[in-house]
Short mmCIF file of C-alpha atoms and ligand atoms in Angstrom, two decimals:
data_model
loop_
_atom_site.label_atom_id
_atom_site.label_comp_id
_atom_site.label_asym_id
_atom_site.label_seq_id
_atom_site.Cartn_x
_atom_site.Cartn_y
_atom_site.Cartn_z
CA UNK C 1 38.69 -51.62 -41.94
CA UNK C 2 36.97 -48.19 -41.41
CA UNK C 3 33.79 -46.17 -42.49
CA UNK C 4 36.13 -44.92 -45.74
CA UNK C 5 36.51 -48.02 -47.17
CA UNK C 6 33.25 -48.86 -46.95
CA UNK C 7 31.70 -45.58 -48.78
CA UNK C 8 33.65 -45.95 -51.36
CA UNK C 9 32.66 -49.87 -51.99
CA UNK C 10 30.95 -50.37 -55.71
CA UNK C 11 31.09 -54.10 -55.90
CA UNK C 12 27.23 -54.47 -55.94
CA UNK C 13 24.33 -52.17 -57.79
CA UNK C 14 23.47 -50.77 -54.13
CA UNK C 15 25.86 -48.35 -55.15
CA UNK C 16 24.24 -46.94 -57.68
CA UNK C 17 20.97 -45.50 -55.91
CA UNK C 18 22.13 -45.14 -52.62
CA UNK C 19 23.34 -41.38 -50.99
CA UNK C 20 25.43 -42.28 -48.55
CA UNK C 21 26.93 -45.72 -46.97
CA UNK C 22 25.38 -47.18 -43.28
CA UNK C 23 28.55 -48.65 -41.76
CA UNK C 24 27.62 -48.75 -38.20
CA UNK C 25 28.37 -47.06 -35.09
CA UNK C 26 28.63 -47.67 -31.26
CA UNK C 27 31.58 -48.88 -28.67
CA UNK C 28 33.69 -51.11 -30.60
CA UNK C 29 34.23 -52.69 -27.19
CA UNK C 30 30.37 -53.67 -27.06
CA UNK C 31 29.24 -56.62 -25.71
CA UNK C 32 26.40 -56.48 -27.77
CA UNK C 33 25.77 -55.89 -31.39
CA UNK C 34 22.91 -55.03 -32.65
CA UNK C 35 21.96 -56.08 -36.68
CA UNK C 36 19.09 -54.56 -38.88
CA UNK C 37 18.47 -55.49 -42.53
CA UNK C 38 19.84 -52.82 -44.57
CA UNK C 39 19.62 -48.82 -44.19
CA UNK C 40 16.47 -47.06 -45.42
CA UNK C 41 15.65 -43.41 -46.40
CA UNK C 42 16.68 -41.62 -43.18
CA UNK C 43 19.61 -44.03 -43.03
CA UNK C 44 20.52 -43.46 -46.66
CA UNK C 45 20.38 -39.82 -46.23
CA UNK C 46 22.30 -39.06 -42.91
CA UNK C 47 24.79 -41.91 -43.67
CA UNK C 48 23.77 -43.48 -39.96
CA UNK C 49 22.08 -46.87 -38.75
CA UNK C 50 18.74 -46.97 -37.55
CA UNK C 51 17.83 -42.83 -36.90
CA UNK C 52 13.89 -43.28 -38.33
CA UNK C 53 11.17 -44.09 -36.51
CA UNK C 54 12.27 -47.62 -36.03
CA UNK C 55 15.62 -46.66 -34.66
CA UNK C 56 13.62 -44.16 -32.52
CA UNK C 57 12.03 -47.12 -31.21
CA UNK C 58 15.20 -49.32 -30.99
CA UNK C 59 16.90 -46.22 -29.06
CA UNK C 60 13.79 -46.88 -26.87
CA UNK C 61 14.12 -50.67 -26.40
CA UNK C 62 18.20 -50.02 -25.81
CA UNK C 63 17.09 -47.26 -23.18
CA UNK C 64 14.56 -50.13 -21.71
CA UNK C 65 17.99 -52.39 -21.13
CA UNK C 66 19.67 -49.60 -19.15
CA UNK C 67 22.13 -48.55 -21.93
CA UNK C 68 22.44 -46.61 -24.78
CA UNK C 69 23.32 -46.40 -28.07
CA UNK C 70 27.02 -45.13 -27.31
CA UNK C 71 27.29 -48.52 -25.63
CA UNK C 72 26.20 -51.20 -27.70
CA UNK C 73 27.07 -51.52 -31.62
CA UNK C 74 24.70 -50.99 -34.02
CA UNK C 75 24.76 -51.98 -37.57
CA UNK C 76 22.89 -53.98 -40.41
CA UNK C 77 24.00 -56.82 -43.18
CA UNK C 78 23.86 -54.43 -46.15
CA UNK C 79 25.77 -50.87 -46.00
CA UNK C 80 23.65 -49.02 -48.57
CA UNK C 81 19.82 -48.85 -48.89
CA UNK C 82 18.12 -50.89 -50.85
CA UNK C 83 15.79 -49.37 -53.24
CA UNK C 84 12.54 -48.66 -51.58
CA UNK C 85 13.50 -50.90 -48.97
CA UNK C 86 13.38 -53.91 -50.58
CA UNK C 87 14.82 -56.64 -49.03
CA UNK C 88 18.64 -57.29 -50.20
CA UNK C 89 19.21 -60.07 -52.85
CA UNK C 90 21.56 -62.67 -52.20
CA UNK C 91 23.93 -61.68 -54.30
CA UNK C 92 23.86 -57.85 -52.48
CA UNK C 93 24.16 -59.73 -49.09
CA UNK C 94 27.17 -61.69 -50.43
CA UNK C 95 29.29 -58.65 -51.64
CA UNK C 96 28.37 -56.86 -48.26
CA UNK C 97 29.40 -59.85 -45.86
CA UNK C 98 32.95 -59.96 -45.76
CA UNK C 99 32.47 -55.95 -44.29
CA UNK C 100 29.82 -57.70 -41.35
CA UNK C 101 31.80 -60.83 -40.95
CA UNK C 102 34.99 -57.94 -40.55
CA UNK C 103 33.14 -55.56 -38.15
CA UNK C 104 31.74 -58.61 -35.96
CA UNK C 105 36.11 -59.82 -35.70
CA UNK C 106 36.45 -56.55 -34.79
CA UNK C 107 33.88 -55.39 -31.69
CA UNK C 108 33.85 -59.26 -31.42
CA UNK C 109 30.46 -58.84 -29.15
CA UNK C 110 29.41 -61.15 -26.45
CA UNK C 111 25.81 -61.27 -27.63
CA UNK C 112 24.40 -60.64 -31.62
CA UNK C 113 20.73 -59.52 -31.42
CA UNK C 114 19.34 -59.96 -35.10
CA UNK C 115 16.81 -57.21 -35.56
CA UNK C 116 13.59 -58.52 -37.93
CA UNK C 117 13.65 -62.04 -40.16
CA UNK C 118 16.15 -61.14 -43.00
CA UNK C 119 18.67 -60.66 -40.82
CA UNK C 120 17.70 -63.23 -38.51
CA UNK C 121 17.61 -65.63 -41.20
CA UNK C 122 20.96 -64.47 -42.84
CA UNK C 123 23.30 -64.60 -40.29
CA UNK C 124 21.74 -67.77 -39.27
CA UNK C 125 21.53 -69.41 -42.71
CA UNK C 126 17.69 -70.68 -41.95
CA UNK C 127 14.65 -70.47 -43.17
CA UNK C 128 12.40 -70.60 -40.22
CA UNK C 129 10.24 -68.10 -39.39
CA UNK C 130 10.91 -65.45 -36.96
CA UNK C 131 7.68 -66.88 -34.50
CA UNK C 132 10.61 -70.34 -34.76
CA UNK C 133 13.68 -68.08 -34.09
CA UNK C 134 12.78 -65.15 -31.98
CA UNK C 135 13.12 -65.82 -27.89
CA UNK C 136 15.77 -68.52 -28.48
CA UNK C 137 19.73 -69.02 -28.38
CA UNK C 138 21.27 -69.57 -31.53
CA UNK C 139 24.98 -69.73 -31.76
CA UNK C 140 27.39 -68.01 -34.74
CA UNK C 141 31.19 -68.81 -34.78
CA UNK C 142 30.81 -69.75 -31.19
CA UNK C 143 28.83 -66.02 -30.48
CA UNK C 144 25.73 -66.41 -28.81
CA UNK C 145 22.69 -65.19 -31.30
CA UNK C 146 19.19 -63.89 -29.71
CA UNK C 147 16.85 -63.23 -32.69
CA UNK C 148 14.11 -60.36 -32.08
CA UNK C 149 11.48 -58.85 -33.67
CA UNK C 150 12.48 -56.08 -36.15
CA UNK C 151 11.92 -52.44 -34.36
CA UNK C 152 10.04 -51.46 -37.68
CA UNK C 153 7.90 -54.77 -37.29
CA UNK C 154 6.84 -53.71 -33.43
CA UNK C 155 5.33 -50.16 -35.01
CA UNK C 156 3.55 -52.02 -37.43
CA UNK C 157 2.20 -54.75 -34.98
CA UNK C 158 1.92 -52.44 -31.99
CA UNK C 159 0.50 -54.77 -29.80
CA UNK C 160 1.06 -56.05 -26.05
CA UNK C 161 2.22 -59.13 -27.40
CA UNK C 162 4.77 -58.08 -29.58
CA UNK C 163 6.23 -55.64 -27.46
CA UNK C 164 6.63 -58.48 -24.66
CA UNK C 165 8.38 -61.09 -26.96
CA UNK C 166 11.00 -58.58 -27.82
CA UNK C 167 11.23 -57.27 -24.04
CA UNK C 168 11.67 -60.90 -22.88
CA UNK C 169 13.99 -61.28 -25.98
CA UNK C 170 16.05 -58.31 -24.65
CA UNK C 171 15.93 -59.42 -20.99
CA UNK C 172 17.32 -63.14 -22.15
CA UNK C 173 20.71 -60.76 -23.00
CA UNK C 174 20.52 -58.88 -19.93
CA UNK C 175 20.56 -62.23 -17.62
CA UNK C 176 22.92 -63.95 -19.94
CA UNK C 177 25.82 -60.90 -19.86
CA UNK C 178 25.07 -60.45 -15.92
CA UNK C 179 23.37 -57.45 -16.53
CA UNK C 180 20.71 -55.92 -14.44
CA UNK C 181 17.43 -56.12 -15.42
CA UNK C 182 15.53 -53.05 -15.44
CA UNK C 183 12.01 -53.03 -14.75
CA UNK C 184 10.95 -50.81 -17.57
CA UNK C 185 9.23 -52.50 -20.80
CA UNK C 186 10.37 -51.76 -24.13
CA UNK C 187 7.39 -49.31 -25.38
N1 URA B 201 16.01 -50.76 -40.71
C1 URA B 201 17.15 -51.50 -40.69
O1 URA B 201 17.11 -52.71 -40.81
N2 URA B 201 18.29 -50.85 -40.56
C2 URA B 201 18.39 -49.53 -40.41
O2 URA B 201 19.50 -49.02 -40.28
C3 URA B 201 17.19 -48.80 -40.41
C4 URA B 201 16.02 -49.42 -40.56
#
């Protein structure tokens, strides 16, 4: 599978409104792979995962780790932006997953962080609430799963508590890849 199958895809309506296809980008060696929700304008328009504000804060939080974006993989569940950044249907998350289920065979990733609740809740097929899921190992076809808070949620809820659940979140996948942990927060 590559980026020119996927921009070519019509099998949902996403198609219709979107600019350009989000497949993803990184090492496909990572051991970590990040996944957002779906892209949004900036995303739609440069054809590249998380470049906003929230991926200027998720550049941040992957800085915080001691890597950077080159290093880990970074993608989302739905390839093309969801008018105004509504939240994918199910039947939009269906068509996309066989390309997600395809690109996490392929980097096959140590560690998944799921970025934000729809996400979270997707690849995890649950309905609890991100409060339930975030700061906790979840497993997916045998990959361990560390649920966060979504970069664009942290902006919105710019507080010291938020930003030290997802630091903690993001030093849970430092310890459990051997990685050392910096002492830098994630702000
Ligand atoms: N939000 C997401 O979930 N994904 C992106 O690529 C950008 C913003």
């Amino acid at each position: 599978m590559d980026e020119q199958e996927v921009s070519i895809c019509r099998i949902c309506r996403l198609h219709e409104t979107r600019t350009r296809t989000v497949f993803g980008e990184g090492d496909p060696e990572a051991r970590i792979m990040f996944i957002g929700e779906g892209p949004g304008e900036n995303e739609d328009l440069l054809g590249r995962p998380f470049v906003g504000k929230a991926g200027q804060l998720l550049d941040k939080m992957i800085a915080a780790m001691g890597l950077s974006r080159e290093k880990v993989f970074i993608c989302n569940i739905v390839k093309c932006r969801p008018p105004n950044n509504r939240e994918p249907s199910p039947d939009e998350t269906a068509s996309c997953t066989p390309y997600l289920l395809r690109q996490i065979e392929i980097v096959r990733p140590e560690v998944i962080v799921t970025l934000g609740r729809p996400a979270s809740q997707y690849l995890l097929q649950t309905k609890n609430s991100m409060s339930k899921l975030r700061g906790n190992w979840h497993s997916w076809r045998g990959i361990r799963v560390m649920p966060t808070y979504h970069p664009a949620y942290v902006l919105r809820q710019y507080t010291p508590e938020t930003r030290e659940a997802v630091w903690s979140d993001l030093k849970h996948v430092l310890v459990a890849l051997n990685l050392p942990v910096p002492r830098a927060k994630s702000d």
